[in-house]
Amino acid sequence: MAALFTLVLTVVLPQSAQAWSFTGIVKVKQAATYCVGDQAGIDHLTPGLFSGNLAYGDAYAFEADCVTPKVMQARSRLDVRFWSEAQNAWITCRSTGWTYGTTGHDMWGPTGPASLLSYGGPVCGVGWYATRAYAEVWVPNILIVGGGFWSGGSTTSAYEWVETSG
């Protein structure tokens, strides 16, 4: 089964000519008063192209319509994932801690805390890599001073074949 999966990835999902894959803003949580957006990206070093072994994740907050940017406290983190033939599964290769900040918008669109990791190329082996990015916003509880909870979700970038560490 693992060999079939690898064959499908190799034939159906060829290596990107840009050396990177990035999702658009993905809705990962919608509630009555807010919406959480997330982005995930993976880049790999490709000689001759502007590239690097980088993983990206961004967190955004919106009004409940999931369109209008909203100012909230938020956090972002990411995992670099690697397809393990031996385990026939995606495994976490490297991770970041949480990056905290405030969401909002500027002339280019929504803004929020971002995570960035230079993951070092094929540190878990030559093969398929992806980024799983996590985005959460702080939802205050007005009945308890300082009370509240984190709410959000995650999204995963497309896969990239990584074989060069630079």
mmCIF file of C-alpha atoms in Angstrom:
data_model
loop_
_atom_site.group_PDB
_atom_site.id
_atom_site.type_symbol
_atom_site.label_atom_id
_atom_site.label_comp_id
_atom_site.label_asym_id
_atom_site.label_seq_id
_atom_site.Cartn_x
_atom_site.Cartn_y
_atom_site.Cartn_z
ATOM 1 C CA MET A 1 0.000 0.000 0.000
ATOM 2 C CA ALA A 2 2.820 2.417 0.852
ATOM 3 C CA ALA A 3 4.433 1.800 -2.530
ATOM 4 C CA LEU A 4 1.124 2.516 -4.255
ATOM 5 C CA PHE A 5 0.770 5.796 -2.321
ATOM 6 C CA THR A 6 4.301 6.819 -3.312
ATOM 7 C CA LEU A 7 3.612 5.936 -6.942
ATOM 8 C CA VAL A 8 0.423 8.013 -6.892
ATOM 9 C CA LEU A 9 2.270 10.975 -5.350
ATOM 10 C CA THR A 10 5.067 10.683 -7.889
ATOM 11 C CA VAL A 11 2.848 10.326 -10.954
ATOM 12 C CA VAL A 12 -0.227 12.364 -10.032
ATOM 13 C CA LEU A 13 1.387 15.100 -7.962
ATOM 14 C CA PRO A 14 4.600 16.145 -9.713
ATOM 15 C CA GLN A 15 7.059 18.487 -8.051
ATOM 16 C CA SER A 16 5.994 22.106 -8.228
ATOM 17 C CA ALA A 17 7.843 24.253 -10.759
ATOM 18 C CA GLN A 18 7.774 27.120 -8.236
ATOM 19 C CA ALA A 19 9.397 25.011 -5.476
ATOM 20 C CA TRP A 20 6.637 25.979 -3.029
ATOM 21 C CA SER A 21 2.989 25.301 -2.213
ATOM 22 C CA PHE A 22 0.759 27.657 -0.239
ATOM 23 C CA THR A 23 -2.921 27.412 0.600
ATOM 24 C CA GLY A 24 -5.187 30.397 0.390
ATOM 25 C CA ILE A 25 -6.899 31.472 3.598
ATOM 26 C CA VAL A 26 -8.874 28.447 4.785
ATOM 27 C CA LYS A 27 -11.792 28.711 7.233
ATOM 28 C CA VAL A 28 -10.931 26.421 10.158
ATOM 29 C CA LYS A 29 -13.556 27.575 12.685
ATOM 30 C CA GLN A 30 -16.826 29.488 12.376
ATOM 31 C CA ALA A 31 -18.785 30.578 15.430
ATOM 32 C CA ALA A 32 -21.654 32.969 16.112
ATOM 33 C CA THR A 33 -19.385 36.009 16.638
ATOM 34 C CA TYR A 34 -16.125 35.187 14.854
ATOM 35 C CA CYS A 35 -14.421 33.079 12.205
ATOM 36 C CA VAL A 36 -10.832 31.773 12.210
ATOM 37 C CA GLY A 37 -8.742 31.618 9.037
ATOM 38 C CA ASP A 38 -5.502 29.723 8.543
ATOM 39 C CA GLN A 39 -2.823 29.441 5.847
ATOM 40 C CA ALA A 40 -0.126 26.793 5.398
ATOM 41 C CA GLY A 41 2.863 26.777 3.082
ATOM 42 C CA ILE A 42 5.935 24.677 2.330
ATOM 43 C CA ASP A 43 8.982 25.626 0.277
ATOM 44 C CA HIS A 44 11.997 23.527 -0.659
ATOM 45 C CA LEU A 45 15.394 24.452 -1.988
ATOM 46 C CA THR A 46 15.553 24.181 -5.768
ATOM 47 C CA PRO A 47 18.796 25.197 -7.496
ATOM 48 C CA GLY A 48 18.260 28.059 -9.931
ATOM 49 C CA LEU A 49 15.014 29.224 -8.311
ATOM 50 C CA PHE A 50 14.346 31.711 -5.508
ATOM 51 C CA SER A 51 13.618 29.122 -2.826
ATOM 52 C CA GLY A 52 14.540 27.798 0.591
ATOM 53 C CA ASN A 53 13.626 25.013 2.988
ATOM 54 C CA LEU A 54 10.909 26.993 4.769
ATOM 55 C CA ALA A 55 7.522 26.225 6.316
ATOM 56 C CA TYR A 56 4.879 28.922 6.852
ATOM 57 C CA GLY A 57 1.679 29.316 8.873
ATOM 58 C CA ASP A 58 -0.600 32.332 9.425
ATOM 59 C CA ALA A 59 -3.600 32.993 11.687
ATOM 60 C CA TYR A 60 -6.456 35.389 10.874
ATOM 61 C CA ALA A 61 -9.700 36.451 12.567
ATOM 62 C CA PHE A 62 -12.881 37.539 10.811
ATOM 63 C CA GLU A 63 -16.389 38.522 11.766
ATOM 64 C CA ALA A 64 -18.906 35.654 11.685
ATOM 65 C CA ASP A 65 -19.322 36.232 7.921
ATOM 66 C CA CYS A 66 -15.746 34.864 7.475
ATOM 67 C CA VAL A 67 -14.990 37.819 5.162
ATOM 68 C CA THR A 68 -14.657 41.007 7.242
ATOM 69 C CA PRO A 69 -11.357 41.142 9.203
ATOM 70 C CA LYS A 70 -11.742 41.336 12.983
ATOM 71 C CA VAL A 71 -9.288 42.488 15.665
ATOM 72 C CA MET A 72 -8.645 39.655 18.137
ATOM 73 C CA GLN A 73 -5.757 38.123 20.038
ATOM 74 C CA ALA A 74 -4.517 35.116 18.077
ATOM 75 C CA ARG A 75 -1.763 32.537 17.860
ATOM 76 C CA SER A 76 -0.119 30.451 15.150
ATOM 77 C CA ARG A 77 2.140 27.391 15.105
ATOM 78 C CA LEU A 78 3.143 24.750 12.592
ATOM 79 C CA ASP A 79 4.390 21.210 12.126
ATOM 80 C CA VAL A 80 6.552 20.077 9.229
ATOM 81 C CA ARG A 81 5.143 16.701 8.195
ATOM 82 C CA PHE A 82 6.992 13.889 6.382
ATOM 83 C CA TRP A 83 5.512 10.863 4.608
ATOM 84 C CA SER A 84 7.072 7.816 6.284
ATOM 85 C CA GLU A 85 7.180 4.741 4.065
ATOM 86 C CA ALA A 86 8.056 2.615 7.107
ATOM 87 C CA GLN A 87 4.993 3.760 9.073
ATOM 88 C CA ASN A 88 2.761 4.267 6.029
ATOM 89 C CA ALA A 89 1.690 7.583 7.562
ATOM 90 C CA TRP A 90 2.482 11.275 7.867
ATOM 91 C CA ILE A 91 4.737 11.960 10.861
ATOM 92 C CA THR A 92 5.738 15.233 12.498
ATOM 93 C CA CYS A 93 9.344 15.979 11.625
ATOM 94 C CA ARG A 94 9.822 19.466 13.134
ATOM 95 C CA SER A 95 7.567 21.951 14.952
ATOM 96 C CA THR A 96 7.429 25.510 16.211
ATOM 97 C CA GLY A 97 6.009 26.859 19.429
ATOM 98 C CA TRP A 98 3.108 29.299 19.424
ATOM 99 C CA THR A 99 3.574 32.794 17.962
ATOM 100 C CA TYR A 100 1.152 35.293 19.530
ATOM 101 C CA GLY A 101 -0.185 38.537 18.114
ATOM 102 C CA THR A 102 -3.197 40.617 17.172
ATOM 103 C CA THR A 103 -5.211 40.163 14.006
ATOM 104 C CA GLY A 104 -6.520 42.983 11.847
ATOM 105 C CA HIS A 105 -6.012 44.217 8.298
ATOM 106 C CA ASP A 106 -3.937 46.570 6.200
ATOM 107 C CA MET A 107 -4.031 47.706 2.571
ATOM 108 C CA TRP A 108 -3.051 44.194 1.386
ATOM 109 C CA GLY A 109 -5.732 42.321 3.345
ATOM 110 C CA PRO A 110 -6.101 40.505 6.661
ATOM 111 C CA THR A 111 -3.152 40.334 9.059
ATOM 112 C CA GLY A 112 -2.281 38.148 12.006
ATOM 113 C CA PRO A 113 0.510 36.284 13.756
ATOM 114 C CA ALA A 114 2.687 34.144 11.509
ATOM 115 C CA SER A 115 4.935 31.145 12.099
ATOM 116 C CA LEU A 116 8.049 30.527 10.028
ATOM 117 C CA LEU A 117 10.473 27.612 10.299
ATOM 118 C CA SER A 118 13.656 26.951 8.361
ATOM 119 C CA TYR A 119 13.312 23.178 8.597
ATOM 120 C CA GLY A 120 16.703 22.220 7.183
ATOM 121 C CA GLY A 121 15.664 20.292 4.094
ATOM 122 C CA PRO A 122 15.329 16.510 4.200
ATOM 123 C CA VAL A 123 16.019 16.230 7.952
ATOM 124 C CA CYS A 124 13.639 13.266 8.206
ATOM 125 C CA GLY A 125 14.836 11.778 4.912
ATOM 126 C CA VAL A 126 14.415 12.432 1.217
ATOM 127 C CA GLY A 127 10.717 12.421 0.373
ATOM 128 C CA TRP A 128 7.386 14.213 0.571
ATOM 129 C CA TYR A 129 6.977 17.098 3.026
ATOM 130 C CA ALA A 130 3.998 19.282 3.936
ATOM 131 C CA THR A 131 3.149 21.944 6.519
ATOM 132 C CA ARG A 132 0.280 21.608 8.966
ATOM 133 C CA ALA A 133 -0.478 25.084 10.307
ATOM 134 C CA TYR A 134 -2.608 25.785 13.387
ATOM 135 C CA ALA A 135 -4.521 29.035 13.962
ATOM 136 C CA GLU A 136 -6.453 29.977 17.097
ATOM 137 C CA VAL A 137 -8.078 33.122 18.483
ATOM 138 C CA TRP A 138 -8.661 34.043 22.117
ATOM 139 C CA VAL A 139 -12.389 34.193 22.886
ATOM 140 C CA PRO A 140 -12.860 36.176 26.117
ATOM 141 C CA ASN A 141 -15.393 35.196 28.764
ATOM 142 C CA ILE A 142 -16.937 38.475 29.952
ATOM 143 C CA LEU A 143 -18.190 36.805 33.151
ATOM 144 C CA ILE A 144 -14.689 35.959 34.395
ATOM 145 C CA VAL A 145 -11.910 38.560 34.569
ATOM 146 C CA GLY A 146 -9.118 37.286 32.329
ATOM 147 C CA GLY A 147 -11.178 34.224 31.458
ATOM 148 C CA GLY A 148 -11.716 32.780 28.030
ATOM 149 C CA PHE A 149 -10.540 30.036 25.711
ATOM 150 C CA TRP A 150 -8.562 29.408 22.533
ATOM 151 C CA SER A 151 -10.602 28.411 19.487
ATOM 152 C CA GLY A 152 -9.509 27.474 15.983
ATOM 153 C CA GLY A 153 -8.222 24.626 13.883
ATOM 154 C CA SER A 154 -5.618 23.617 11.324
ATOM 155 C CA THR A 155 -5.002 23.236 7.602
ATOM 156 C CA THR A 156 -2.331 21.426 5.604
ATOM 157 C CA SER A 157 -0.371 22.602 2.577
ATOM 158 C CA ALA A 158 0.129 20.526 -0.536
ATOM 159 C CA TYR A 159 3.113 18.139 -0.583
ATOM 160 C CA GLU A 160 6.568 18.990 -1.906
ATOM 161 C CA TRP A 161 9.359 16.547 -2.792
ATOM 162 C CA VAL A 162 12.448 17.504 -0.746
ATOM 163 C CA GLU A 163 15.881 16.080 -1.489
ATOM 164 C CA THR A 164 18.312 19.017 -1.177
ATOM 165 C CA SER A 165 19.360 20.670 2.071
ATOM 166 C CA GLY A 166 21.486 23.416 0.530
#
